[in-house]
Short mmCIF file of C-alpha atoms and ligand atoms in Angstrom, two decimals:
data_model
loop_
_atom_site.label_atom_id
_atom_site.label_comp_id
_atom_site.label_asym_id
_atom_site.label_seq_id
_atom_site.Cartn_x
_atom_site.Cartn_y
_atom_site.Cartn_z
CA UNK Z 1 -22.75 -2.99 -30.07
CA UNK Z 2 -23.68 1.07 -30.54
CA UNK Z 3 -22.87 2.55 -27.65
CA UNK Z 4 -23.41 6.30 -29.22
CA UNK Z 5 -24.99 9.16 -27.36
CA UNK Z 6 -27.60 10.40 -29.47
CA UNK Z 7 -31.01 10.03 -29.69
CA UNK Z 8 -31.61 6.90 -31.75
CA UNK Z 9 -28.37 5.58 -30.64
CA UNK Z 10 -29.70 5.53 -27.12
CA UNK Z 11 -32.77 3.59 -28.54
CA UNK Z 12 -30.72 0.84 -29.60
CA UNK Z 13 -28.91 0.88 -26.63
CA UNK Z 14 -31.95 0.83 -24.39
CA UNK Z 15 -33.29 -2.28 -26.10
CA UNK Z 16 -29.65 -3.80 -25.86
CA UNK Z 17 -29.27 -3.34 -22.55
CA UNK Z 18 -32.35 -3.20 -21.36
CA UNK Z 19 -30.50 -3.86 -17.59
CA UNK Z 20 -30.19 0.04 -17.34
CA UNK Z 21 -33.43 0.83 -17.43
CA UNK Z 22 -34.60 -1.76 -15.03
CA UNK Z 23 -31.32 -1.29 -12.30
CA UNK Z 24 -32.84 2.52 -12.79
CA UNK Z 25 -36.77 1.35 -11.28
CA UNK Z 26 -34.84 -0.88 -8.43
CA UNK Z 27 -32.32 0.96 -7.45
CA UNK Z 28 -33.98 4.41 -6.97
CA UNK Z 29 -37.17 2.37 -5.60
CA UNK Z 30 -34.90 1.15 -2.48
CA UNK Z 31 -35.51 2.40 0.54
CA UNK Z 32 -31.84 3.84 0.29
CA UNK Z 33 -31.84 5.14 -3.13
CA UNK Z 34 -28.49 3.83 -5.22
CA UNK Z 35 -27.60 3.35 -8.63
CA UNK Z 36 -24.51 1.45 -9.82
CA UNK Z 37 -21.06 2.87 -10.83
CA UNK Z 38 -20.80 1.08 -14.17
CA UNK Z 39 -23.83 3.30 -15.55
CA UNK Z 40 -21.01 6.22 -14.61
CA UNK Z 41 -19.25 5.39 -17.78
CA UNK Z 42 -21.44 6.32 -21.11
CA UNK Z 43 -19.47 8.35 -23.98
CA UNK Z 44 -19.26 11.33 -21.64
CA UNK Z 45 -19.07 9.96 -18.64
CA UNK Z 46 -15.73 7.73 -19.83
CA UNK Z 47 -14.51 11.37 -21.38
CA UNK Z 48 -14.92 12.82 -17.98
CA UNK Z 49 -13.59 10.38 -16.10
CA UNK Z 50 -9.93 10.95 -18.26
CA UNK Z 51 -10.05 14.32 -17.21
CA UNK Z 52 -10.39 13.35 -13.88
CA UNK Z 53 -7.45 10.87 -14.05
CA UNK Z 54 -5.83 14.28 -14.93
CA UNK Z 55 -7.03 16.38 -12.13
CA UNK Z 56 -3.98 17.68 -9.32
CA UNK Z 57 -6.50 15.89 -6.82
CA UNK Z 58 -6.13 12.65 -8.23
CA UNK Z 59 -3.31 11.03 -7.79
CA UNK Z 60 -4.10 7.40 -8.12
CA UNK Z 61 -3.24 7.99 -11.91
CA UNK Z 62 0.03 9.33 -11.84
CA UNK Z 63 0.93 7.74 -9.26
CA UNK Z 64 0.50 4.17 -10.82
CA UNK Z 65 1.57 5.51 -14.01
CA UNK Z 66 4.81 6.27 -12.17
CA UNK Z 67 5.43 2.88 -10.26
CA UNK Z 68 4.72 1.39 -13.67
CA UNK Z 69 7.40 3.76 -15.61
CA UNK Z 70 10.04 2.86 -12.75
CA UNK Z 71 9.90 -0.55 -11.97
CA UNK Z 72 8.47 -1.64 -16.16
CA UNK Z 73 11.76 -3.94 -16.25
CA UNK Z 74 10.89 -6.07 -13.42
CA UNK Z 75 7.34 -5.95 -14.22
CA UNK Z 76 7.74 -7.10 -17.86
CA UNK Z 77 10.05 -9.79 -16.07
CA UNK Z 78 7.26 -11.17 -14.07
CA UNK Z 79 5.09 -11.15 -17.08
CA UNK Z 80 7.33 -13.16 -19.28
CA UNK Z 81 7.27 -13.36 -22.95
CA UNK Z 82 4.66 -15.71 -23.59
CA UNK Z 83 1.37 -14.92 -21.73
CA UNK Z 84 -1.86 -12.83 -23.94
CA UNK Z 85 -2.74 -9.74 -22.00
CA UNK Z 86 -5.94 -9.40 -21.15
CA UNK Z 87 -7.23 -5.78 -19.36
CA UNK Z 88 -10.17 -5.07 -17.27
CA UNK Z 89 -11.89 -1.96 -18.21
CA UNK Z 90 -8.86 -1.11 -20.64
CA UNK Z 91 -10.72 2.54 -20.97
CA UNK Z 92 -7.66 4.58 -23.14
CA UNK Z 93 -4.70 2.07 -22.11
CA UNK Z 94 -2.90 4.27 -21.14
CA UNK Z 95 -1.33 3.07 -18.67
CA UNK Z 96 -1.27 -0.60 -21.33
CA UNK Z 97 1.50 1.33 -23.19
CA UNK Z 98 3.80 1.28 -20.44
CA UNK Z 99 3.66 -2.51 -20.09
CA UNK Z 100 3.40 -2.72 -23.62
CA UNK Z 101 6.54 -0.38 -24.39
CA UNK Z 102 8.38 -2.89 -22.02
CA UNK Z 103 7.15 -6.64 -23.86
CA UNK Z 104 7.79 -8.00 -27.14
CA UNK Z 105 5.19 -6.96 -29.36
CA UNK Z 106 4.43 -10.13 -31.02
CA UNK Z 107 1.48 -11.26 -28.20
CA UNK Z 108 -1.81 -10.49 -28.30
CA UNK Z 109 -3.67 -7.62 -26.35
CA UNK Z 110 -7.45 -7.86 -25.42
CA UNK Z 111 -8.43 -4.60 -24.01
CA UNK Z 112 -12.11 -5.33 -22.21
CA UNK Z 113 -14.62 -2.24 -21.71
CA UNK Z 114 -18.28 -0.98 -21.33
CA UNK Z 115 -17.85 1.53 -23.31
CA UNK Z 116 -17.67 0.13 -26.96
CA UNK Z 117 -17.09 3.64 -28.54
CA UNK Z 118 -14.11 4.03 -26.50
CA UNK Z 119 -12.82 0.48 -26.55
CA UNK Z 120 -12.82 0.83 -30.73
CA UNK Z 121 -11.13 3.97 -30.63
CA UNK Z 122 -8.15 3.06 -28.00
CA UNK Z 123 -7.81 -0.02 -29.93
CA UNK Z 124 -7.56 1.77 -33.65
CA UNK Z 125 -4.87 4.00 -31.74
CA UNK Z 126 -3.49 0.99 -30.51
CA UNK Z 127 -3.18 -0.47 -34.14
CA UNK Z 128 -1.75 1.96 -35.55
CA UNK Z 129 1.02 2.42 -32.78
CA UNK Z 130 1.82 -1.38 -32.68
CA UNK Z 131 1.76 -2.80 -35.34
CA UNK Z 132 2.84 -6.16 -34.57
CA UNK Z 133 0.49 -6.45 -31.99
CA UNK Z 134 -2.66 -8.78 -32.43
CA UNK Z 135 -5.56 -6.47 -31.16
CA UNK Z 136 -8.49 -8.23 -30.15
CA UNK Z 137 -11.25 -5.60 -28.51
CA UNK Z 138 -13.68 -7.25 -26.69
CA UNK Z 139 -17.09 -5.01 -25.04
CA UNK Z 140 -18.57 -6.86 -22.06
CA UNK Z 141 -19.36 -6.14 -18.43
CA UNK Z 142 -16.40 -7.72 -16.76
CA UNK Z 143 -18.74 -8.20 -13.17
CA UNK Z 144 -20.59 -10.34 -15.13
CA UNK Z 145 -18.11 -12.65 -16.84
CA UNK Z 146 -17.48 -12.81 -20.50
CA UNK Z 147 -15.75 -15.69 -22.31
CA UNK Z 148 -12.40 -15.21 -24.00
CA UNK Z 149 -12.06 -16.04 -27.63
CA UNK Z 150 -11.46 -19.85 -28.42
CA UNK Z 151 -8.49 -19.44 -29.69
CA UNK Z 152 -7.15 -18.47 -26.53
CA UNK Z 153 -9.05 -21.01 -24.32
CA UNK Z 154 -5.38 -22.79 -24.26
CA UNK Z 155 -2.72 -19.39 -23.72
CA UNK Z 156 -1.53 -18.51 -20.85
CA UNK Z 157 -2.93 -15.36 -19.55
CA UNK Z 158 -1.84 -11.98 -17.74
CA UNK Z 159 -5.17 -10.01 -16.26
CA UNK Z 160 -4.26 -6.90 -16.26
CA UNK Z 161 -6.41 -4.75 -13.83
CA UNK Z 162 -5.03 -1.69 -13.21
CA UNK Z 163 -6.65 1.75 -12.17
CA UNK Z 164 -7.38 0.59 -8.61
CA UNK Z 165 -11.40 -0.43 -10.37
CA UNK Z 166 -11.60 -3.35 -8.12
CA UNK Z 167 -11.56 -0.57 -5.40
CA UNK Z 168 -15.38 -0.04 -6.86
CA UNK Z 169 -16.64 -3.35 -5.74
CA UNK Z 170 -17.97 -4.74 -2.65
CA UNK Z 171 -15.23 -6.78 -0.45
CA UNK Z 172 -17.52 -10.29 -1.17
CA UNK Z 173 -17.90 -9.60 -4.51
CA UNK Z 174 -14.26 -8.67 -5.42
CA UNK Z 175 -13.07 -11.62 -4.22
CA UNK Z 176 -15.53 -13.48 -6.84
CA UNK Z 177 -14.63 -11.35 -9.20
CA UNK Z 178 -10.70 -12.72 -8.28
CA UNK Z 179 -11.54 -16.23 -8.26
CA UNK Z 180 -13.49 -15.39 -11.71
CA UNK Z 181 -9.61 -14.46 -12.96
CA UNK Z 182 -9.15 -17.01 -11.28
CA UNK Z 183 -10.08 -19.25 -13.88
CA UNK Z 184 -9.11 -17.71 -16.43
CA UNK Z 185 -5.83 -17.54 -15.67
CA UNK Z 186 -6.00 -21.27 -15.22
CA UNK Z 187 -2.97 -22.43 -18.48
CA UNK Z 188 -0.58 -20.20 -16.45
CA UNK Z 189 0.28 -16.79 -16.50
CA UNK Z 190 -1.23 -14.62 -13.90
CA UNK Z 191 -2.28 -11.21 -12.58
CA UNK Z 192 -0.99 -7.78 -12.51
CA UNK Z 193 -3.42 -5.54 -10.31
CA UNK Z 194 -3.08 -1.79 -9.40
CA UNK Z 195 -5.03 -0.54 -5.82
CA UNK Z 196 -4.92 2.77 -4.02
CA UNK Z 197 -3.63 2.18 -0.18
CA UNK Z 198 -5.78 3.14 2.37
CA UNK Z 199 -4.14 6.87 3.74
CA UNK Z 200 -5.58 10.23 4.89
CA UNK Z 201 -8.75 10.63 4.83
CA UNK Z 202 -8.27 14.29 3.47
CA UNK Z 203 -6.33 13.34 0.70
CA UNK Z 204 -8.77 10.59 -0.43
CA UNK Z 205 -11.78 13.30 0.30
CA UNK Z 206 -10.05 16.12 -2.19
CA UNK Z 207 -9.19 13.19 -4.89
CA UNK Z 208 -13.17 12.76 -5.19
CA UNK Z 209 -14.44 16.16 -4.89
CA UNK Z 210 -11.48 17.95 -6.72
CA UNK Z 211 -12.67 21.61 -6.75
CA UNK Z 212 -12.65 22.35 -10.81
CA UNK Z 213 -16.01 20.10 -10.44
CA UNK Z 214 -14.91 17.13 -12.83
CA UNK Z 215 -15.65 14.63 -10.96
CA UNK Z 216 -19.53 16.31 -9.33
CA UNK Z 217 -19.83 16.89 -13.32
CA UNK Z 218 -19.36 13.26 -13.57
CA UNK Z 219 -21.38 11.43 -10.93
CA UNK Z 220 -24.26 13.92 -12.03
CA UNK Z 221 -23.34 12.83 -15.67
CA UNK Z 222 -25.21 9.81 -14.28
CA UNK Z 223 -28.42 11.81 -13.94
CA UNK Z 224 -28.36 13.09 -17.43
CA UNK Z 225 -27.85 10.22 -19.03
CA UNK Z 226 -31.28 8.60 -16.97
CA UNK Z 227 -32.99 11.52 -19.08
CA UNK Z 228 -31.33 11.07 -22.36
CA UNK Z 229 -32.06 7.81 -22.64
CA UNK Z 230 -34.59 6.50 -20.40
CA UNK Z 231 -36.78 9.51 -20.43
CA UNK Z 232 -35.89 11.35 -16.59
CA UNK Z 233 -36.36 14.65 -15.85
CA UNK Z 234 -33.97 15.22 -13.36
CA UNK Z 235 -33.61 18.37 -12.87
CA UNK Z 236 -29.65 19.23 -11.86
CA UNK Z 237 -29.39 22.04 -10.61
CA UNK Z 238 -31.52 20.62 -7.77
CA UNK Z 239 -28.81 17.81 -7.28
CA UNK Z 240 -25.11 17.53 -5.81
CA UNK Z 241 -22.36 15.86 -5.54
CA UNK Z 242 -21.03 14.33 -2.02
CA UNK Z 243 -18.19 12.62 -1.83
CA UNK Z 244 -17.48 11.17 2.02
CA UNK Z 245 -14.59 8.98 3.80
CA UNK Z 246 -16.32 6.10 5.58
CA UNK Z 247 -13.80 5.09 8.32
CA UNK Z 248 -15.40 2.43 9.49
CA UNK Z 249 -15.27 0.54 6.13
CA UNK Z 250 -12.19 1.90 4.68
CA UNK Z 251 -13.77 3.29 1.63
CA UNK Z 252 -15.05 6.85 -0.51
CA UNK Z 253 -18.26 6.74 -0.40
CA UNK Z 254 -19.76 8.83 -3.33
CA UNK Z 255 -23.48 10.02 -3.63
CA UNK Z 256 -25.74 12.82 -5.22
CA UNK Z 257 -27.54 14.36 -3.09
CA UNK Z 258 -31.18 15.81 -3.58
CA UNK Z 259 -30.97 19.68 -2.96
CA UNK Z 260 -35.01 19.99 -2.37
CA UNK Z 261 -38.12 17.91 -1.34
CA UNK Z 262 -38.73 16.57 -4.87
CA UNK Z 263 -40.88 14.22 -7.28
CA UNK Z 264 -38.62 12.89 -10.57
CA UNK Z 265 -39.84 10.48 -12.84
CA UNK Z 266 -38.07 8.11 -14.84
CA UNK Z 267 -40.23 6.73 -18.16
CA UNK Z 268 -44.04 6.19 -16.05
CA UNK Z 269 -42.34 5.98 -13.12
CA UNK Z 270 -41.77 8.40 -10.00
CA UNK Z 271 -39.82 8.78 -7.12
CA UNK Z 272 -39.28 10.82 -4.51
CA UNK Z 273 -37.23 12.81 -2.86
CA UNK Z 274 -36.96 14.46 0.11
CA UNK Z 275 -33.89 16.98 0.90
CA UNK Z 276 -30.90 15.84 1.51
CA UNK Z 277 -31.36 12.62 0.10
CA UNK Z 278 -28.83 10.25 -1.37
CA UNK Z 279 -28.57 8.22 -4.42
CA UNK Z 280 -25.45 6.36 -3.08
CA UNK Z 281 -23.61 5.67 -6.63
CA UNK Z 282 -20.08 4.31 -5.86
CA UNK Z 283 -17.28 2.81 -3.69
CA UNK Z 284 -14.25 3.05 -3.61
CA UNK Z 285 -12.40 0.68 -1.38
CA UNK Z 286 -8.87 1.61 -0.40
CA UNK Z 287 -6.68 -1.39 1.16
CA UNK Z 288 -3.32 -2.45 3.34
CA UNK Z 289 -0.81 -4.80 1.08
CA UNK Z 290 -1.92 -6.97 3.35
CA UNK Z 291 -5.25 -6.82 3.12
CA UNK Z 292 -4.72 -7.01 -0.42
CA UNK Z 293 -2.92 -10.25 0.01
CA UNK Z 294 -5.27 -11.75 1.80
CA UNK Z 295 -8.62 -10.78 0.10
CA UNK Z 296 -6.57 -11.99 -3.28
CA UNK Z 297 -5.68 -15.26 -1.66
CA UNK Z 298 -9.18 -16.56 -1.18
CA UNK Z 299 -9.74 -16.05 -5.13
CA UNK Z 300 -6.47 -18.55 -4.66
CA UNK Z 301 -3.97 -16.36 -5.66
CA UNK Z 302 -0.22 -15.70 -4.02
CA UNK Z 303 1.32 -12.14 -4.38
CA UNK Z 304 4.49 -12.63 -6.43
CA UNK Z 305 5.68 -8.75 -5.90
CA UNK Z 306 4.49 -5.84 -5.27
CA UNK Z 307 5.79 -2.26 -6.27
CA UNK Z 308 4.94 1.17 -4.98
CA UNK Z 309 5.24 4.64 -4.18
CA UNK Z 310 7.60 6.65 -1.95
CA UNK Z 311 4.33 8.61 -0.34
CA UNK Z 312 2.69 4.63 0.25
CA UNK Z 313 0.34 6.03 -1.95
CA UNK Z 314 -0.62 3.48 -4.39
CA UNK Z 315 0.30 -0.13 -4.77
CA UNK Z 316 0.41 -2.87 -7.85
CA UNK Z 317 0.86 -6.54 -7.50
CA UNK Z 318 2.13 -9.69 -9.45
CA UNK Z 319 -0.18 -12.41 -8.56
CA UNK Z 320 -0.25 -16.12 -10.10
CA UNK Z 321 -2.44 -19.30 -8.65
C1 AVI A 1 -12.34 3.87 -11.65
N1 AVI A 1 -12.40 4.15 -10.68
C2 AVI A 1 -11.21 3.39 -10.20
C3 AVI A 1 -12.48 5.50 -9.98
C4 AVI A 1 -12.16 5.93 -8.33
O1 AVI A 1 -10.71 6.14 -7.50
O2 AVI A 1 -12.55 4.70 -7.74
C5 AVI A 1 -13.46 6.31 -9.77
C6 AVI A 1 -13.38 7.46 -9.87
N2 AVI A 1 -14.68 7.98 -9.21
C7 AVI A 1 -14.32 8.98 -8.76
N3 AVI A 1 -13.29 9.57 -9.57
C8 AVI A 1 -13.22 8.39 -9.63
#
């Protein structure tokens, strides 16, 4: 797959993932407009997400990294030496390096990501930094299910799912995904997963509506992507980024809000927006350790050990079947 972002490459993208057009048309036709958060991660979106991870307000990335660093030996011990490592949503594999540095380097590492270019660049970088590691990048939307290469069918698998990406799924879909992960772990191994802990709403909202406006750019980039790839005419100045915390669902909700009454076209389709009308683009669920443990139990997983930070901002959990 070539997921580049020049005009001609975008056409290739559209031919290869016609789901994008259908999903956008369907999502914008709903009474409560929505766009799937996986579409935030084109090449530009992935770069902006990397910038989000460096923001002072966005604590999850650095907190998870420090939990991994401080507990690397214990985590390495839990994973053991025989399992291949399959990483869901690997992105730049930054946290993986903390793991790889504490594991023997003769194993296989299978990074799975939807953003092809980003994935291949990261894989090349890892190949030169970890010459003993057998690296098999897999371009896939892990929320839609995917098969591991045949050669790994009978090997114990540890799925590494960092970054609290599980929080971007609705709770019932999170259980479904954990059940799929459980199938991949059938030959032994386990799951090492990072998730964001519920906390004071002010801290949460600041993390998703940063002062430098990077999260706003990340969110609005989805409209640029629609303009470029699906022949849309969104005027980005007429929309704004909104992040709110829902107490009821213990989650951050991210929207793109129309600043005026307007009509937007995407290809042949027309969509009308009233002032203040929102498009939902992302949920980011926050859990307690107990809540997460019982959600994972529904997928057949039992918690082995859980690590957190001094402020109880974030948790990293190891589970097995
Ligand atoms: C990828 N995911 C875990 C991020 C989150 O925190 O929910 C996505 C994100 N959206 C805005 N900022 C970060």
